[in-house]
CSV table of C-alpha atoms and ligand atoms in Angstrom, one decimal:
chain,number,residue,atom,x,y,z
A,13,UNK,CA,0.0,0.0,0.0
A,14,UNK,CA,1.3,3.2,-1.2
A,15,UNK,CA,1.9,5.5,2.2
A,16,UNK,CA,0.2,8.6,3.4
A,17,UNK,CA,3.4,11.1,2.6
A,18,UNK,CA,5.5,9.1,0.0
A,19,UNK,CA,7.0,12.0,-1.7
A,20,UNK,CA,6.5,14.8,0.7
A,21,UNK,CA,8.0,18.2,-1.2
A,22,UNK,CA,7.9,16.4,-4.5
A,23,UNK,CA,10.6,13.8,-4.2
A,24,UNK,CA,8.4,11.6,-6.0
A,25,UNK,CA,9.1,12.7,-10.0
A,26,UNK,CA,12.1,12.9,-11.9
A,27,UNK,CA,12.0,16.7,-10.7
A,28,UNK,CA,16.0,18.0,-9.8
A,29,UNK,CA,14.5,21.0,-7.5
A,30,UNK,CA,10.8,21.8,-5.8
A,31,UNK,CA,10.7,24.7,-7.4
A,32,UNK,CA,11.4,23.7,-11.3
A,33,UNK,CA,9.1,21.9,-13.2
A,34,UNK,CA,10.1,18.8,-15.2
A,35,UNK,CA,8.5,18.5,-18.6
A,36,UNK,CA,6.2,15.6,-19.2
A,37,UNK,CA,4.4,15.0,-22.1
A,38,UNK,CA,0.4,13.8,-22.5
A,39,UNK,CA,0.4,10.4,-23.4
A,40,UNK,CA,-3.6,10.0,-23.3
A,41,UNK,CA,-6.6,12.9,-22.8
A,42,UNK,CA,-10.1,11.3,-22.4
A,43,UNK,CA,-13.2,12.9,-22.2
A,44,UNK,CA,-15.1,13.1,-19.4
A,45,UNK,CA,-18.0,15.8,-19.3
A,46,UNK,CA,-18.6,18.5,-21.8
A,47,UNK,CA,-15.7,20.4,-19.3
A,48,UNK,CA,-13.8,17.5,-17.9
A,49,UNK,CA,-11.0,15.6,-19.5
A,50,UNK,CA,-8.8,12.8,-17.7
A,51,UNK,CA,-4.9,13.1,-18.9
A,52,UNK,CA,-2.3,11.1,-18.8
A,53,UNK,CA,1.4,12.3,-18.4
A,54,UNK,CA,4.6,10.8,-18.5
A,55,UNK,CA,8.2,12.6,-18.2
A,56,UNK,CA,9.4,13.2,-21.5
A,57,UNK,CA,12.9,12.1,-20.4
A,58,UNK,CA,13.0,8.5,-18.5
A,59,UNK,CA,13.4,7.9,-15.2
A,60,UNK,CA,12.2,6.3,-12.2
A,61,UNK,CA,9.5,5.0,-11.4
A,62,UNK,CA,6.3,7.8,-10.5
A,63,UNK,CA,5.0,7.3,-7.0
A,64,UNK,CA,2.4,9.3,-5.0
A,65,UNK,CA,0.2,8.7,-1.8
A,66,UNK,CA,-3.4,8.9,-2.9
A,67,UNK,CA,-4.6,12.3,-2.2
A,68,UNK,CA,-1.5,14.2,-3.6
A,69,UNK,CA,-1.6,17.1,-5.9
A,70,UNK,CA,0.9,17.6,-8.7
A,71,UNK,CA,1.5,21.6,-9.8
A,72,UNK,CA,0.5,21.2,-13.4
A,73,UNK,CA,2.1,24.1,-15.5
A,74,UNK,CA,0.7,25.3,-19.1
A,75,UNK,CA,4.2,27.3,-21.0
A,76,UNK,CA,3.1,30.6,-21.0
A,77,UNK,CA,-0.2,30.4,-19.3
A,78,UNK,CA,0.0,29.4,-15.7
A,79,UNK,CA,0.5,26.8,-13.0
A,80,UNK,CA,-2.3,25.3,-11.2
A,81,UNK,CA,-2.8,22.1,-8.4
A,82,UNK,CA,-4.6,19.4,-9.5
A,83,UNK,CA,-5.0,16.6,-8.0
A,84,UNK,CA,-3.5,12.8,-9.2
A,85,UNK,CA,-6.8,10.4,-9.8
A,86,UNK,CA,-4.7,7.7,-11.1
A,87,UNK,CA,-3.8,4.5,-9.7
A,88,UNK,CA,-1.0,5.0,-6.8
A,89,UNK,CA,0.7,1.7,-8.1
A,90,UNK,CA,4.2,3.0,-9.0
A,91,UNK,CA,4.0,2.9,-13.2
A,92,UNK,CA,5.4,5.7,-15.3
A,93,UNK,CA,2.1,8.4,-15.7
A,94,UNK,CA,0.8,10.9,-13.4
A,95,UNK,CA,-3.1,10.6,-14.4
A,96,UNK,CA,-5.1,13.9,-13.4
A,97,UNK,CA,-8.8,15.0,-13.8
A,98,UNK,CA,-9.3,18.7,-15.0
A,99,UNK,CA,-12.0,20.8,-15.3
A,100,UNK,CA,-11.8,23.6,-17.2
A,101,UNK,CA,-12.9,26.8,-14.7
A,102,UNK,CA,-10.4,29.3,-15.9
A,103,UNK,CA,-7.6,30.1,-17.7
A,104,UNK,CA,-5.1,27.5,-17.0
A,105,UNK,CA,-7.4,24.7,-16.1
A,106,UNK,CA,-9.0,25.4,-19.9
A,107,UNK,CA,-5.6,25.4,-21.1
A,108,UNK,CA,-5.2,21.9,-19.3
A,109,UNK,CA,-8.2,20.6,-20.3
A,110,UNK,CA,-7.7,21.5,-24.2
A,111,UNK,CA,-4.2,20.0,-24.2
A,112,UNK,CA,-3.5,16.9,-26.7
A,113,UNK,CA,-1.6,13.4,-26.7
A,114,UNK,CA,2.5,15.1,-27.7
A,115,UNK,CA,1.8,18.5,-25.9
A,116,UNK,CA,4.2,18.9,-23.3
A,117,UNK,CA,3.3,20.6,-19.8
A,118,UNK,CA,5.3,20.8,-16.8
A,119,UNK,CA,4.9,18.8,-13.3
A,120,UNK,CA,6.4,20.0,-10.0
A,121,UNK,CA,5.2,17.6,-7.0
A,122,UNK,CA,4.1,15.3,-6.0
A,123,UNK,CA,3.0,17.6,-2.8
A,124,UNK,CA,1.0,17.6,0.1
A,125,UNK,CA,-0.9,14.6,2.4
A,126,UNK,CA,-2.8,11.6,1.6
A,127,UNK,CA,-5.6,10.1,2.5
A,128,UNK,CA,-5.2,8.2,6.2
A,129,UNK,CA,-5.4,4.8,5.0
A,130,UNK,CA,-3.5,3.0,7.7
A,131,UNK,CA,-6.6,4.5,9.6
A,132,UNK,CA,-9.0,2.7,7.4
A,133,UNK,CA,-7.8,-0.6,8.6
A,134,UNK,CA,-10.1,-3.2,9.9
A,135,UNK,CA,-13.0,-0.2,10.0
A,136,UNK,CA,-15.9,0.8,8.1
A,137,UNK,CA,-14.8,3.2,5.6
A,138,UNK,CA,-17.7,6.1,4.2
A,139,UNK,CA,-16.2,7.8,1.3
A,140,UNK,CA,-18.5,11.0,0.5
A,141,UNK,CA,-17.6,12.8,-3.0
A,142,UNK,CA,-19.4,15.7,-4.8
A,143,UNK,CA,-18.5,17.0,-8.4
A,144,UNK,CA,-15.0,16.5,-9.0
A,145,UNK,CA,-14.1,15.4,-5.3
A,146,UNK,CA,-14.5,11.8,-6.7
A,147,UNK,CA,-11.1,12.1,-8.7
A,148,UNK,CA,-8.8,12.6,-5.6
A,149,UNK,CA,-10.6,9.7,-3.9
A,150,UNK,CA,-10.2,7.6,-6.9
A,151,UNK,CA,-6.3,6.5,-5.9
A,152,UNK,CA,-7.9,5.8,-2.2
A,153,UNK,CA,-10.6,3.7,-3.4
A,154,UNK,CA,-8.2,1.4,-6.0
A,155,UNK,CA,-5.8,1.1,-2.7
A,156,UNK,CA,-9.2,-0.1,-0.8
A,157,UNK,CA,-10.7,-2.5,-3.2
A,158,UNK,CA,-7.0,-3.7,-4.0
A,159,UNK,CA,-6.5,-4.8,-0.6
A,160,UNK,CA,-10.1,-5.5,-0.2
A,161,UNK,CA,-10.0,-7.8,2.8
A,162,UNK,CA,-8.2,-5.5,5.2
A,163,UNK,CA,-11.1,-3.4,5.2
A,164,UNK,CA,-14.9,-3.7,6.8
A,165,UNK,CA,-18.0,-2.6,4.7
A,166,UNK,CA,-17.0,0.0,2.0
A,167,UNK,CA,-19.5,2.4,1.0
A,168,UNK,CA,-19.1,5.3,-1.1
A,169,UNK,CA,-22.2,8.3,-2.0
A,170,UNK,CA,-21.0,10.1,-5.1
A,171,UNK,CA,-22.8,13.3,-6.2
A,172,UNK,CA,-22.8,16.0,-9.2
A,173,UNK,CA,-25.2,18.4,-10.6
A,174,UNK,CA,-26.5,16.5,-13.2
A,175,UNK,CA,-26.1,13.2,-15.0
A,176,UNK,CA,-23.7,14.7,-17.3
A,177,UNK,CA,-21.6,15.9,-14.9
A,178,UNK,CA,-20.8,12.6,-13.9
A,179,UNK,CA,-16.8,11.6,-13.9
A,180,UNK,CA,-15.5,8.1,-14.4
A,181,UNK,CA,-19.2,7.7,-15.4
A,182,UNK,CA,-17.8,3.8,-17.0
A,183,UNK,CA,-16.0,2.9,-14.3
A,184,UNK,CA,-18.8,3.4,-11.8
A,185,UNK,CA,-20.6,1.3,-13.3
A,186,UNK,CA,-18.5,-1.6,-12.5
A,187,UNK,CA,-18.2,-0.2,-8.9
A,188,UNK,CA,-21.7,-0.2,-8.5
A,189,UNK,CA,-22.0,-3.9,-9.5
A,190,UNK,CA,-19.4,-5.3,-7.6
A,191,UNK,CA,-21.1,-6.6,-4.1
A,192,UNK,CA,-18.2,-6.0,-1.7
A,193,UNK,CA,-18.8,-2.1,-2.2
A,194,UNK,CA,-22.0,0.3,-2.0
A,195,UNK,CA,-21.4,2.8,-4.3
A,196,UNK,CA,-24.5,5.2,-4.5
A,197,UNK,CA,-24.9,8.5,-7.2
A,198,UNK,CA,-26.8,10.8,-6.8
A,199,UNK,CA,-27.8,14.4,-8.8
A,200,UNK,CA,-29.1,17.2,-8.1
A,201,UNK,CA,-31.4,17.6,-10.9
A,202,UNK,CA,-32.4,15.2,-13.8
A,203,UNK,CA,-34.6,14.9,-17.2
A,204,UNK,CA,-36.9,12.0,-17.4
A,205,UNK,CA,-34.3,9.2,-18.8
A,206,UNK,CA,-32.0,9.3,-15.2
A,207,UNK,CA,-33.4,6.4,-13.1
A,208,UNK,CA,-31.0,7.5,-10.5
A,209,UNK,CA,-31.3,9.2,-7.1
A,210,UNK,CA,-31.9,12.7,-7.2
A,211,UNK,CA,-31.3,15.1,-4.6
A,212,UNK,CA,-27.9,16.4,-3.2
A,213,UNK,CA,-25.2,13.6,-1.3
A,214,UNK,CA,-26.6,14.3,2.3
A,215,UNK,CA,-29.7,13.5,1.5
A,216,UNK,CA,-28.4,9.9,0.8
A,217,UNK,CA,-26.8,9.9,4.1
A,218,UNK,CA,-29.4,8.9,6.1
A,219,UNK,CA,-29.6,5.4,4.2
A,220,UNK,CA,-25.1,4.8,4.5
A,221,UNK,CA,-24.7,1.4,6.2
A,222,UNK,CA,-21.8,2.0,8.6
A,223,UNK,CA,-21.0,1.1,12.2
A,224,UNK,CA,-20.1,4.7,13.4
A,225,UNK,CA,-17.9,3.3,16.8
A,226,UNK,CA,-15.4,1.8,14.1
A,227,UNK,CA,-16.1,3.8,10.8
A,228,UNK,CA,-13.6,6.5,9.4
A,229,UNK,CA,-15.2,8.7,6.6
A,230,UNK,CA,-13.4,10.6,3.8
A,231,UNK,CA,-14.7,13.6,2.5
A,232,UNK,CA,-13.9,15.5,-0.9
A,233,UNK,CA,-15.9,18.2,-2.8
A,234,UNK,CA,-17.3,21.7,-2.5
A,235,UNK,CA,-16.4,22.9,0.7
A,236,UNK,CA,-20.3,23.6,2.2
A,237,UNK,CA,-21.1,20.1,0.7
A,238,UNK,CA,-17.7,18.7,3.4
A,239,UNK,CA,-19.5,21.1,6.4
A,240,UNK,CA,-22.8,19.8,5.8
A,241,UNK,CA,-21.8,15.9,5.4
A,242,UNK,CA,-19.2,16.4,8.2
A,243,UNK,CA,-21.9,17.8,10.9
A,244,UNK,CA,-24.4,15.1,10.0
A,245,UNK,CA,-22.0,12.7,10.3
A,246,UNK,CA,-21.3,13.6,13.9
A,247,UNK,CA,-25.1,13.4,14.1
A,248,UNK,CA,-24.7,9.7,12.8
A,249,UNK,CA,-22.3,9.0,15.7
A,250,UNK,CA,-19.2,9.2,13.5
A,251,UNK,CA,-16.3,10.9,16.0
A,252,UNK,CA,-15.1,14.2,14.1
A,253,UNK,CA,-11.3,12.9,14.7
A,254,UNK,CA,-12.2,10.1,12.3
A,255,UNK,CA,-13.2,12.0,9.0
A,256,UNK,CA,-10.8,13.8,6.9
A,257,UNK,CA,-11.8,16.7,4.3
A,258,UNK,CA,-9.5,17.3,1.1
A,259,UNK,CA,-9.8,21.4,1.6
A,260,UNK,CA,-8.8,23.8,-1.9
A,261,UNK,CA,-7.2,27.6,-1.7
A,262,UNK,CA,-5.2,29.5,-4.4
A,263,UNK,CA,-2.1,28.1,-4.3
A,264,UNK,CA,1.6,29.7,-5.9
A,265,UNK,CA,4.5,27.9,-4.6
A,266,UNK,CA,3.2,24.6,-3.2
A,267,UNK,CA,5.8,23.9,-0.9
A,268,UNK,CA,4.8,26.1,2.1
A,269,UNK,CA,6.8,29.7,1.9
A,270,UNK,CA,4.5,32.1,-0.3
A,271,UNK,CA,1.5,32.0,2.0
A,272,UNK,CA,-1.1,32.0,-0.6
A,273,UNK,CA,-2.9,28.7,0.5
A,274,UNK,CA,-3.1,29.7,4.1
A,275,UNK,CA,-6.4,28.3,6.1
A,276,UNK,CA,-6.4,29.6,9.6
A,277,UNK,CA,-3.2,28.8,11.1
A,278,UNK,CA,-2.7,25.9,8.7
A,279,UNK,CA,-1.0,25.8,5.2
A,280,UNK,CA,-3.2,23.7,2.8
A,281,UNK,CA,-0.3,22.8,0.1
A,282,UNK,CA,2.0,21.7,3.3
A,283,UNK,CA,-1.0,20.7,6.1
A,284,UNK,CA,-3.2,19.4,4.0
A,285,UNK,CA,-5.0,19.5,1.4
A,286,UNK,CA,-6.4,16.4,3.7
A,287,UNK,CA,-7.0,17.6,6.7
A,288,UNK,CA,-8.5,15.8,9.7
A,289,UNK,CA,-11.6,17.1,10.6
A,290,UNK,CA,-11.7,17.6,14.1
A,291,UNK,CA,-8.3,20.0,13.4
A,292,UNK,CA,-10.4,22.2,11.1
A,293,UNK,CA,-13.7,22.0,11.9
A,294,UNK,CA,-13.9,25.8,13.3
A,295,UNK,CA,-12.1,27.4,10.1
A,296,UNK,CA,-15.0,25.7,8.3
A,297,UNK,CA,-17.1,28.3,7.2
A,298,UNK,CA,-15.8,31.4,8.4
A,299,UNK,CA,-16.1,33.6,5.5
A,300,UNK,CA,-12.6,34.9,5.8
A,301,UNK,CA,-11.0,32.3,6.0
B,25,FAD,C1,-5.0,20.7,-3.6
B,25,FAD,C2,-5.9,21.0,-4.8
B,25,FAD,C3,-6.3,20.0,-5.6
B,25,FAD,C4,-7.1,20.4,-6.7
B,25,FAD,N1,-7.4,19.3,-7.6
B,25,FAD,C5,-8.1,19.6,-8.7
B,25,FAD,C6,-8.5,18.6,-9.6
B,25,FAD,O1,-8.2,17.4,-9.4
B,25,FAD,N2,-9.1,18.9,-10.7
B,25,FAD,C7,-9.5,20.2,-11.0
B,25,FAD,O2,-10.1,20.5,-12.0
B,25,FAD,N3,-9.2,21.2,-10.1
B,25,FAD,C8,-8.5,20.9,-9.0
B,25,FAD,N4,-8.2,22.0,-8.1
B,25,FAD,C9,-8.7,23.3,-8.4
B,25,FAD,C10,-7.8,24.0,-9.5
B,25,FAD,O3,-6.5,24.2,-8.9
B,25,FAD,C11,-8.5,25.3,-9.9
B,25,FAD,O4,-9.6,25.1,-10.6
B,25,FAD,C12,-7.5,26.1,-10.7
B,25,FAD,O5,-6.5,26.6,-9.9
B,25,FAD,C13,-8.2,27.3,-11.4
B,25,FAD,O6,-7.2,28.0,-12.1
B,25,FAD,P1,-7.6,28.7,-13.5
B,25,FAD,O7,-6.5,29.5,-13.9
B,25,FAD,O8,-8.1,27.7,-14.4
B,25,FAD,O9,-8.8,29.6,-13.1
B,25,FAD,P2,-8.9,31.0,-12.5
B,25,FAD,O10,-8.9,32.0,-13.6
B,25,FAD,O11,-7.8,31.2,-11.5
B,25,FAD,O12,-10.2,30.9,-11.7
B,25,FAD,C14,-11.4,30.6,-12.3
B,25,FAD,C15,-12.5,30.4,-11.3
B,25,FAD,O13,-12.2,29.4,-10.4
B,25,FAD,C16,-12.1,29.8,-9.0
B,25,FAD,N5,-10.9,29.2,-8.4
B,25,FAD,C17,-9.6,29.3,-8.7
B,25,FAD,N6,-8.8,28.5,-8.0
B,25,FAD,C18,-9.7,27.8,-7.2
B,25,FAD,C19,-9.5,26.8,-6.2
B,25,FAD,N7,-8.3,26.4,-5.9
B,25,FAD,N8,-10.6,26.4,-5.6
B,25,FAD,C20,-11.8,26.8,-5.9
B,25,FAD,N9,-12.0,27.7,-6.9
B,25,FAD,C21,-11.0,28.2,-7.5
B,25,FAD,C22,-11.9,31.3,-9.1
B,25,FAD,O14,-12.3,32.0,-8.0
B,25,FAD,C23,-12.7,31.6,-10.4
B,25,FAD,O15,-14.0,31.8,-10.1
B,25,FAD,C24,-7.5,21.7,-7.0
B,25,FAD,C25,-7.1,22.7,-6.1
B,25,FAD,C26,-6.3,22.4,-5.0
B,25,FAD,C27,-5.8,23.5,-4.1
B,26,FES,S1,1.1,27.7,-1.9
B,26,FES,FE1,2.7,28.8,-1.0
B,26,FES,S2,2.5,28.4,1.1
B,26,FES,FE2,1.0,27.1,0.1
């Protein structure tokens, strides 16, 4: 199993200092959603082997547009591609999203904290994702179902807008048909041909099979979607020092010295961006924060 930090400060490419990004080149861009695309990189000169811990972020930078943190949704496995999931918000994350098999962008990282998996072992584990928090929990869940007996029930609530703003829309579907995991979606709003849930992920909450004395629950998406799941989850029973949030900010040099990411007293590129909850849980929400 891959660990929580295994290439804290970016030891884990081919990269000769934090601060300079190594060029890799896109081996593979699929589509995901009309603004989402799922790329495939692999350093352009050889090297080692890629490692990560799933939860990581790479510093993706476009020549001559920008530099942005995305996070790695590809199997933590040590192989020779960083896969990332982009949607296209902005300016750079366009620019990401429009690039083609040969471009060449550059990689600093990989950078920051996993998700706790050691913590997971022998409990219940709730993984709650909405709108593209499902592609940083991807690595976690192929590091779950890999080492599928270590673990108690498995259940993960997956939400987005609509049915077209589904990621990893094929892959779900073998999720949802295997019967050692509960994988629920849900959207917020649907035509007539979705035979899905609708209604945002809480709202699926109330029906999560989980033992809350041994259950640890990972949480990624819009921040108000992690305050609201987080709080009824302590209404569930779930502890709040056994739930960890994946938290977002601007960020510029990833490595802790700018300050741009800060979150309270906490750095998110350095501290986080998985945080435990009960360690955040009063930042959550203040508006200046
Ligand atoms: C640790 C981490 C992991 C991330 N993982 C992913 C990922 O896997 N896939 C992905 O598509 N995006 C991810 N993001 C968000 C991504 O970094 C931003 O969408 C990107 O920085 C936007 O830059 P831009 O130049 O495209 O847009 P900008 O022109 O900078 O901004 C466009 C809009 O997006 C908003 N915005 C900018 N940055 C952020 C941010 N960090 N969080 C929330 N809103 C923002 C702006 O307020 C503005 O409304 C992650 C961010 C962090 C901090
Ligand atoms: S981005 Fe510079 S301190 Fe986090």
């Amino acid at each position: 199993m891959a660990s929580e930090a295994a290439n804290p400060g970016g030891a884990g490419t081919v990269a000769s200092h934090p601060w300079v990004p190594v060029p890799f080149s896109v081996q593979e861009r699929v589509s995901e959603t009309a603004d989402t695309a799922t790329i495939s990189l692999a350093p352009t000169r050889s090297g080692g082997r890629l490692s990560f811990a799933p939860g990581q972020f790479n510093m993706l930078y476009v020549f001559g547009v920008g530099e942005v943190p995305i996070s790695i949704s590809g199997d933590a496995e040590p192989g020779d591609r960083f896969v990332h999931t982009v949607r296209a918000v902005g300016k750079v994350s366009r620019a990401l999203f429009d690039v083609r098999p040969g471009d060449v962008v550059g990689v600093r990282g990989p950078y920051g904290t996993g998700w706790p998996l050691a913590e997971a072992l022998d409990r219940d584990v709730l993984i709650v994702a909405g709108g593209l928090g499902l592609p940083p929990l991807r690595p976690a869940l192929y590091e779950l179902l890999r080492h599928r007996e270590r673990y108690g029930r498995i259940e993960v609530i997956y939400g987005a807008r609509t049915p077209k703003d589904l990621v990893h829309y094929a892959e779900i579907q073998g999720w949802r048909a295997r019967t050692d995991l509960r994988f629920q979606t849900t959207v917020d709003t649907a035509g007539r041909d979705w035979y899905g849930d609708v209604g945002v992920v809480t709202t699926r909450l109330p029906d999560a099979r989980f033992d809350p004395t041994r259950t640890v629950a990972f949480l990624c998406g819009p921040e108000i979607m992690m305050r609201i799941t987080a709080q009824e989850l302590v209404g569930r029973g779930i502890p709040p020092g056994s739930m960890w949030l994946s938290l977002e900010r601007n960020m510029k040099c990833a490595v802790g010295i700018c300050g741009h990411c800060q979150f309270g007293p906490e750095f998110v590129c350095r501290n986080g961006p998985v945080f435990r909850y009960s360690e955040i849980e009063r930042f959550l929400g203040v508006r200046e924060i």
